[in-house]
């Protein structure tokens, strides 16, 4: 706890996976059945992170967050 979605920003070669700092995208999930993330860079340079989620509404769904890197 708290349950949520976290990410790491890696270098292009993915060599920093063990040292890249983790950051929280959101932490309002109700349990551990969350995640399955997918991300893409938007034309303006922001990142759209999509993931499987459920929260207080108890409806499981695909949610998204736009991240400014």
PDB file of N, CA and C in Angstrom:
ATOM      1  N   UNK A   1       0.833  -1.176   0.000  1.00  0.00           N
ATOM      2  CA  UNK A   1       0.000   0.000   0.000  1.00  0.00           C
ATOM      3  C   UNK A   1       0.879   1.241   0.000  1.00  0.00           C
ATOM      4  N   UNK A   2       0.472   2.303  -0.556  1.00  0.00           N
ATOM      5  CA  UNK A   2      -0.771   2.471  -1.312  1.00  0.00           C
ATOM      6  C   UNK A   2      -0.662   1.790  -2.668  1.00  0.00           C
ATOM      7  N   UNK A   3      -1.803   1.331  -3.192  1.00  0.00           N
ATOM      8  CA  UNK A   3      -1.838   0.673  -4.484  1.00  0.00           C
ATOM      9  C   UNK A   3      -1.974   1.709  -5.578  1.00  0.00           C
ATOM     10  N   UNK A   4      -1.235   1.518  -6.642  1.00  0.00           N
ATOM     11  CA  UNK A   4      -1.309   2.491  -7.714  1.00  0.00           C
ATOM     12  C   UNK A   4      -0.413   2.154  -8.876  1.00  0.00           C
ATOM     13  N   UNK A   5      -0.091   3.167  -9.617  1.00  0.00           N
ATOM     14  CA  UNK A   5       0.717   3.036 -10.821  1.00  0.00           C
ATOM     15  C   UNK A   5       1.994   3.843 -10.620  1.00  0.00           C
ATOM     16  N   UNK A   6       3.113   3.183 -10.879  1.00  0.00           N
ATOM     17  CA  UNK A   6       4.411   3.819 -10.724  1.00  0.00           C
ATOM     18  C   UNK A   6       5.190   3.673 -12.026  1.00  0.00           C
ATOM     19  N   UNK A   7       6.226   4.468 -12.191  1.00  0.00           N
ATOM     20  CA  UNK A   7       7.017   4.410 -13.421  1.00  0.00           C
ATOM     21  C   UNK A   7       8.470   4.758 -13.121  1.00  0.00           C
ATOM     22  N   UNK A   8       9.298   4.453 -14.090  1.00  0.00           N
ATOM     23  CA  UNK A   8      10.702   4.851 -14.072  1.00  0.00           C
ATOM     24  C   UNK A   8      11.037   5.411 -15.448  1.00  0.00           C
ATOM     25  N   UNK A   9      11.810   6.455 -15.490  1.00  0.00           N
ATOM     26  CA  UNK A   9      12.259   7.035 -16.741  1.00  0.00           C
ATOM     27  C   UNK A   9      13.648   6.483 -17.038  1.00  0.00           C
ATOM     28  N   UNK A  10      13.750   5.681 -18.104  1.00  0.00           N
ATOM     29  CA  UNK A  10      15.005   5.007 -18.432  1.00  0.00           C
ATOM     30  C   UNK A  10      15.732   5.715 -19.566  1.00  0.00           C
ATOM     31  N   UNK A  11      17.009   5.426 -19.678  1.00  0.00           N
ATOM     32  CA  UNK A  11      17.791   5.913 -20.804  1.00  0.00           C
ATOM     33  C   UNK A  11      17.421   5.074 -22.040  1.00  0.00           C
ATOM     34  N   UNK A  12      17.754   5.534 -23.249  1.00  0.00           N
ATOM     35  CA  UNK A  12      17.340   4.815 -24.462  1.00  0.00           C
ATOM     36  C   UNK A  12      17.816   3.360 -24.532  1.00  0.00           C
ATOM     37  N   UNK A  13      18.926   3.043 -23.913  1.00  0.00           N
ATOM     38  CA  UNK A  13      19.440   1.673 -23.936  1.00  0.00           C
ATOM     39  C   UNK A  13      18.889   0.823 -22.795  1.00  0.00           C
ATOM     40  N   UNK A  14      18.104   1.428 -21.927  1.00  0.00           N
ATOM     41  CA  UNK A  14      17.493   0.737 -20.766  1.00  0.00           C
ATOM     42  C   UNK A  14      18.544   0.147 -19.823  1.00  0.00           C
ATOM     43  N   UNK A  15      19.665   0.833 -19.672  1.00  0.00           N
ATOM     44  CA  UNK A  15      20.722   0.339 -18.792  1.00  0.00           C
ATOM     45  C   UNK A  15      20.586   0.855 -17.365  1.00  0.00           C
ATOM     46  N   UNK A  16      19.644   1.774 -17.125  1.00  0.00           N
ATOM     47  CA  UNK A  16      19.509   2.358 -15.792  1.00  0.00           C
ATOM     48  C   UNK A  16      18.314   1.795 -15.024  1.00  0.00           C
ATOM     49  N   UNK A  17      17.820   0.636 -15.405  1.00  0.00           N
ATOM     50  CA  UNK A  17      16.605   0.103 -14.796  1.00  0.00           C
ATOM     51  C   UNK A  17      16.747  -0.092 -13.284  1.00  0.00           C
ATOM     52  N   UNK A  18      17.949  -0.409 -12.816  1.00  0.00           N
ATOM     53  CA  UNK A  18      18.148  -0.617 -11.376  1.00  0.00           C
ATOM     54  C   UNK A  18      18.383   0.681 -10.605  1.00  0.00           C
ATOM     55  N   UNK A  19      18.741   1.754 -11.298  1.00  0.00           N
ATOM     56  CA  UNK A  19      19.085   2.990 -10.600  1.00  0.00           C
ATOM     57  C   UNK A  19      18.147   4.152 -10.905  1.00  0.00           C
ATOM     58  N   UNK A  20      17.318   4.017 -11.923  1.00  0.00           N
ATOM     59  CA  UNK A  20      16.395   5.108 -12.272  1.00  0.00           C
ATOM     60  C   UNK A  20      15.392   5.303 -11.141  1.00  0.00           C
ATOM     61  N   UNK A  21      15.166   6.519 -10.718  1.00  0.00           N
ATOM     62  CA  UNK A  21      14.225   6.753  -9.632  1.00  0.00           C
ATOM     63  C   UNK A  21      12.785   6.418 -10.046  1.00  0.00           C
ATOM     64  N   UNK A  22      12.059   5.844  -9.100  1.00  0.00           N
ATOM     65  CA  UNK A  22      10.656   5.514  -9.329  1.00  0.00           C
ATOM     66  C   UNK A  22       9.793   6.713  -8.951  1.00  0.00           C
ATOM     67  N   UNK A  23       8.759   6.991  -9.728  1.00  0.00           N
ATOM     68  CA  UNK A  23       7.819   8.036  -9.346  1.00  0.00           C
ATOM     69  C   UNK A  23       6.395   7.501  -9.446  1.00  0.00           C
ATOM     70  N   UNK A  24       5.519   8.080  -8.671  1.00  0.00           N
ATOM     71  CA  UNK A  24       4.129   7.633  -8.581  1.00  0.00           C
ATOM     72  C   UNK A  24       3.280   8.419  -9.571  1.00  0.00           C
ATOM     73  N   UNK A  25       2.571   7.704 -10.427  1.00  0.00           N
ATOM     74  CA  UNK A  25       1.623   8.342 -11.337  1.00  0.00           C
ATOM     75  C   UNK A  25       0.301   8.555 -10.608  1.00  0.00           C
ATOM     76  N   UNK A  26      -0.152   7.534  -9.893  1.00  0.00           N
ATOM     77  CA  UNK A  26      -1.327   7.674  -9.022  1.00  0.00           C
ATOM     78  C   UNK A  26      -1.278   6.574  -7.976  1.00  0.00           C
ATOM     79  N   UNK A  27      -1.893   6.839  -6.820  1.00  0.00           N
ATOM     80  CA  UNK A  27      -1.834   5.878  -5.705  1.00  0.00           C
ATOM     81  C   UNK A  27      -3.199   5.683  -5.051  1.00  0.00           C
ATOM     82  N   UNK A  28      -4.261   5.728  -5.857  1.00  0.00           N
ATOM     83  CA  UNK A  28      -5.607   5.598  -5.307  1.00  0.00           C
ATOM     84  C   UNK A  28      -6.309   4.309  -5.722  1.00  0.00           C
ATOM     85  N   UNK A  29      -5.549   3.289  -6.077  1.00  0.00           N
ATOM     86  CA  UNK A  29      -6.136   1.999  -6.431  1.00  0.00           C
ATOM     87  C   UNK A  29      -6.613   1.247  -5.201  1.00  0.00           C
ATOM     88  N   UNK A  30      -7.529   0.299  -5.423  1.00  0.00           N
ATOM     89  CA  UNK A  30      -8.092  -0.442  -4.291  1.00  0.00           C
ATOM     90  C   UNK A  30      -7.384  -1.749  -3.977  1.00  0.00           C
ATOM     91  N   UNK A  31      -6.540  -2.235  -4.849  1.00  0.00           N
ATOM     92  CA  UNK A  31      -5.881  -3.504  -4.591  1.00  0.00           C
ATOM     93  C   UNK A  31      -4.705  -3.691  -5.522  1.00  0.00           C
ATOM     94  N   UNK A  32      -4.233  -4.937  -5.585  1.00  0.00           N
ATOM     95  CA  UNK A  32      -3.034  -5.236  -6.361  1.00  0.00           C
ATOM     96  C   UNK A  32      -3.318  -5.578  -7.814  1.00  0.00           C
ATOM     97  N   UNK A  33      -4.569  -5.769  -8.203  1.00  0.00           N
ATOM     98  CA  UNK A  33      -4.903  -6.110  -9.592  1.00  0.00           C
ATOM     99  C   UNK A  33      -4.961  -4.835 -10.424  1.00  0.00           C
ATOM    100  N   UNK A  34      -3.797  -4.253 -10.641  1.00  0.00           N
ATOM    101  CA  UNK A  34      -3.638  -2.993 -11.372  1.00  0.00           C
ATOM    102  C   UNK A  34      -2.440  -3.125 -12.294  1.00  0.00           C
ATOM    103  N   UNK A  35      -2.315  -2.216 -13.220  1.00  0.00           N
ATOM    104  CA  UNK A  35      -1.074  -2.138 -13.975  1.00  0.00           C
ATOM    105  C   UNK A  35      -1.217  -2.428 -15.444  1.00  0.00           C
ATOM    106  N   UNK A  36      -0.380  -3.341 -15.945  1.00  0.00           N
ATOM    107  CA  UNK A  36      -0.308  -3.663 -17.363  1.00  0.00           C
ATOM    108  C   UNK A  36      -0.116  -2.386 -18.187  1.00  0.00           C
ATOM    109  N   UNK A  37       0.887  -1.580 -17.849  1.00  0.00           N
ATOM    110  CA  UNK A  37       1.024  -0.243 -18.442  1.00  0.00           C
ATOM    111  C   UNK A  37       1.509  -0.270 -19.890  1.00  0.00           C
ATOM    112  N   UNK A  38       1.177   0.786 -20.573  1.00  0.00           N
ATOM    113  CA  UNK A  38       1.671   1.037 -21.920  1.00  0.00           C
ATOM    114  C   UNK A  38       1.817   2.546 -22.056  1.00  0.00           C
ATOM    115  N   UNK A  39       2.892   2.971 -22.654  1.00  0.00           N
ATOM    116  CA  UNK A  39       3.108   4.404 -22.793  1.00  0.00           C
ATOM    117  C   UNK A  39       3.499   4.785 -24.202  1.00  0.00           C
ATOM    118  N   UNK A  40       3.219   6.026 -24.567  1.00  0.00           N
ATOM    119  CA  UNK A  40       3.655   6.551 -25.857  1.00  0.00           C
ATOM    120  C   UNK A  40       3.917   8.047 -25.711  1.00  0.00           C
ATOM    121  N   UNK A  41       4.845   8.527 -26.518  1.00  0.00           N
ATOM    122  CA  UNK A  41       5.187   9.944 -26.517  1.00  0.00           C
ATOM    123  C   UNK A  41       4.219  10.660 -27.454  1.00  0.00           C
ATOM    124  N   UNK A  42       3.611  11.713 -26.947  1.00  0.00           N
ATOM    125  CA  UNK A  42       2.689  12.524 -27.729  1.00  0.00           C
ATOM    126  C   UNK A  42       3.459  13.541 -28.568  1.00  0.00           C
ATOM    127  N   UNK A  43       2.838  14.101 -29.614  1.00  0.00           N
ATOM    128  CA  UNK A  43       3.542  15.061 -30.471  1.00  0.00           C
ATOM    129  C   UNK A  43       4.153  16.254 -29.723  1.00  0.00           C
ATOM    130  N   UNK A  44       3.555  16.657 -28.605  1.00  0.00           N
ATOM    131  CA  UNK A  44       4.092  17.797 -27.850  1.00  0.00           C
ATOM    132  C   UNK A  44       5.198  17.402 -26.871  1.00  0.00           C
ATOM    133  N   UNK A  45       5.579  16.119 -26.842  1.00  0.00           N
ATOM    134  CA  UNK A  45       6.650  15.656 -25.962  1.00  0.00           C
ATOM    135  C   UNK A  45       6.177  15.073 -24.647  1.00  0.00           C
ATOM    136  N   UNK A  46       4.924  15.270 -24.284  1.00  0.00           N
ATOM    137  CA  UNK A  46       4.376  14.632 -23.087  1.00  0.00           C
ATOM    138  C   UNK A  46       4.231  13.138 -23.332  1.00  0.00           C
ATOM    139  N   UNK A  47       4.026  12.396 -22.270  1.00  0.00           N
ATOM    140  CA  UNK A  47       3.857  10.947 -22.377  1.00  0.00           C
ATOM    141  C   UNK A  47       2.455  10.580 -21.918  1.00  0.00           C
ATOM    142  N   UNK A  48       1.781   9.749 -22.716  1.00  0.00           N
ATOM    143  CA  UNK A  48       0.482   9.198 -22.332  1.00  0.00           C
ATOM    144  C   UNK A  48       0.733   7.808 -21.770  1.00  0.00           C
ATOM    145  N   UNK A  49       0.425   7.618 -20.496  1.00  0.00           N
ATOM    146  CA  UNK A  49       0.553   6.312 -19.846  1.00  0.00           C
ATOM    147  C   UNK A  49      -0.849   5.726 -19.679  1.00  0.00           C
ATOM    148  N   UNK A  50      -1.066   4.538 -20.229  1.00  0.00           N
ATOM    149  CA  UNK A  50      -2.338   3.835 -20.111  1.00  0.00           C
ATOM    150  C   UNK A  50      -2.138   2.621 -19.235  1.00  0.00           C
ATOM    151  N   UNK A  51      -3.173   2.223 -18.486  1.00  0.00           N
ATOM    152  CA  UNK A  51      -3.043   1.119 -17.544  1.00  0.00           C
ATOM    153  C   UNK A  51      -4.425   0.620 -17.136  1.00  0.00           C
ATOM    154  N   UNK A  52      -4.457  -0.605 -16.627  1.00  0.00           N
ATOM    155  CA  UNK A  52      -5.660  -1.234 -16.092  1.00  0.00           C
ATOM    156  C   UNK A  52      -5.829  -0.745 -14.657  1.00  0.00           C
ATOM    157  N   UNK A  53      -7.053  -0.383 -14.272  1.00  0.00           N
ATOM    158  CA  UNK A  53      -7.229   0.255 -12.969  1.00  0.00           C
ATOM    159  C   UNK A  53      -8.636   0.057 -12.421  1.00  0.00           C
ATOM    160  N   UNK A  54      -8.766   0.139 -11.128  1.00  0.00           N
ATOM    161  CA  UNK A  54     -10.070   0.297 -10.476  1.00  0.00           C
ATOM    162  C   UNK A  54      -9.864   1.026  -9.160  1.00  0.00           C
ATOM    163  N   UNK A  55     -10.860   1.854  -8.812  1.00  0.00           N
ATOM    164  CA  UNK A  55     -10.770   2.653  -7.598  1.00  0.00           C
ATOM    165  C   UNK A  55     -12.115   2.628  -6.884  1.00  0.00           C
ATOM    166  N   UNK A  56     -12.470   3.684  -6.232  1.00  0.00           N
ATOM    167  CA  UNK A  56     -13.679   3.690  -5.388  1.00  0.00           C
ATOM    168  C   UNK A  56     -14.973   3.373  -6.121  1.00  0.00           C
ATOM    169  N   UNK A  57     -15.019   3.552  -7.440  1.00  0.00           N
ATOM    170  CA  UNK A  57     -16.240   3.220  -8.183  1.00  0.00           C
ATOM    171  C   UNK A  57     -16.377   1.716  -8.418  1.00  0.00           C
ATOM    172  N   UNK A  58     -15.327   0.947  -8.141  1.00  0.00           N
ATOM    173  CA  UNK A  58     -15.272  -0.516  -8.283  1.00  0.00           C
ATOM    174  C   UNK A  58     -15.464  -0.999  -9.718  1.00  0.00           C
ATOM    175  N   UNK A  59     -15.393  -0.118 -10.686  1.00  0.00           N
ATOM    176  CA  UNK A  59     -15.491  -0.501 -12.087  1.00  0.00           C
ATOM    177  C   UNK A  59     -14.082  -0.630 -12.648  1.00  0.00           C
ATOM    178  N   UNK A  60     -13.743  -1.816 -13.134  1.00  0.00           N
ATOM    179  CA  UNK A  60     -12.420  -2.032 -13.722  1.00  0.00           C
ATOM    180  C   UNK A  60     -12.406  -1.446 -15.127  1.00  0.00           C
ATOM    181  N   UNK A  61     -11.345  -0.721 -15.445  1.00  0.00           N
ATOM    182  CA  UNK A  61     -11.299  -0.019 -16.716  1.00  0.00           C
ATOM    183  C   UNK A  61      -9.867   0.285 -17.116  1.00  0.00           C
ATOM    184  N   UNK A  62      -9.706   0.734 -18.359  1.00  0.00           N
ATOM    185  CA  UNK A  62      -8.421   1.242 -18.816  1.00  0.00           C
ATOM    186  C   UNK A  62      -8.419   2.740 -18.556  1.00  0.00           C
ATOM    187  N   UNK A  63      -7.440   3.201 -17.829  1.00  0.00           N
ATOM    188  CA  UNK A  63      -7.331   4.622 -17.495  1.00  0.00           C
ATOM    189  C   UNK A  63      -6.043   5.160 -18.118  1.00  0.00           C
ATOM    190  N   UNK A  64      -5.901   6.454 -18.094  1.00  0.00           N
ATOM    191  CA  UNK A  64      -4.713   7.072 -18.639  1.00  0.00           C
ATOM    192  C   UNK A  64      -4.320   8.322 -17.894  1.00  0.00           C
ATOM    193  N   UNK A  65      -3.065   8.626 -17.948  1.00  0.00           N
ATOM    194  CA  UNK A  65      -2.521   9.845 -17.358  1.00  0.00           C
ATOM    195  C   UNK A  65      -1.557  10.462 -18.347  1.00  0.00           C
ATOM    196  N   UNK A  66      -1.644  11.771 -18.504  1.00  0.00           N
ATOM    197  CA  UNK A  66      -0.693  12.495 -19.345  1.00  0.00           C
ATOM    198  C   UNK A  66       0.406  13.029 -18.437  1.00  0.00           C
ATOM    199  N   UNK A  67       1.633  12.700 -18.761  1.00  0.00           N
ATOM    200  CA  UNK A  67       2.786  13.076 -17.935  1.00  0.00           C
ATOM    201  C   UNK A  67       3.619  14.116 -18.663  1.00  0.00           C
ATOM    202  N   UNK A  68       4.014  15.153 -17.958  1.00  0.00           N
ATOM    203  CA  UNK A  68       4.941  16.139 -18.485  1.00  0.00           C
ATOM    204  C   UNK A  68       6.323  15.752 -18.003  1.00  0.00           C
ATOM    205  N   UNK A  69       7.186  15.402 -18.911  1.00  0.00           N
ATOM    206  CA  UNK A  69       8.529  14.945 -18.552  1.00  0.00           C
ATOM    207  C   UNK A  69       9.490  16.124 -18.625  1.00  0.00           C
TER     208      UNK A  69
END
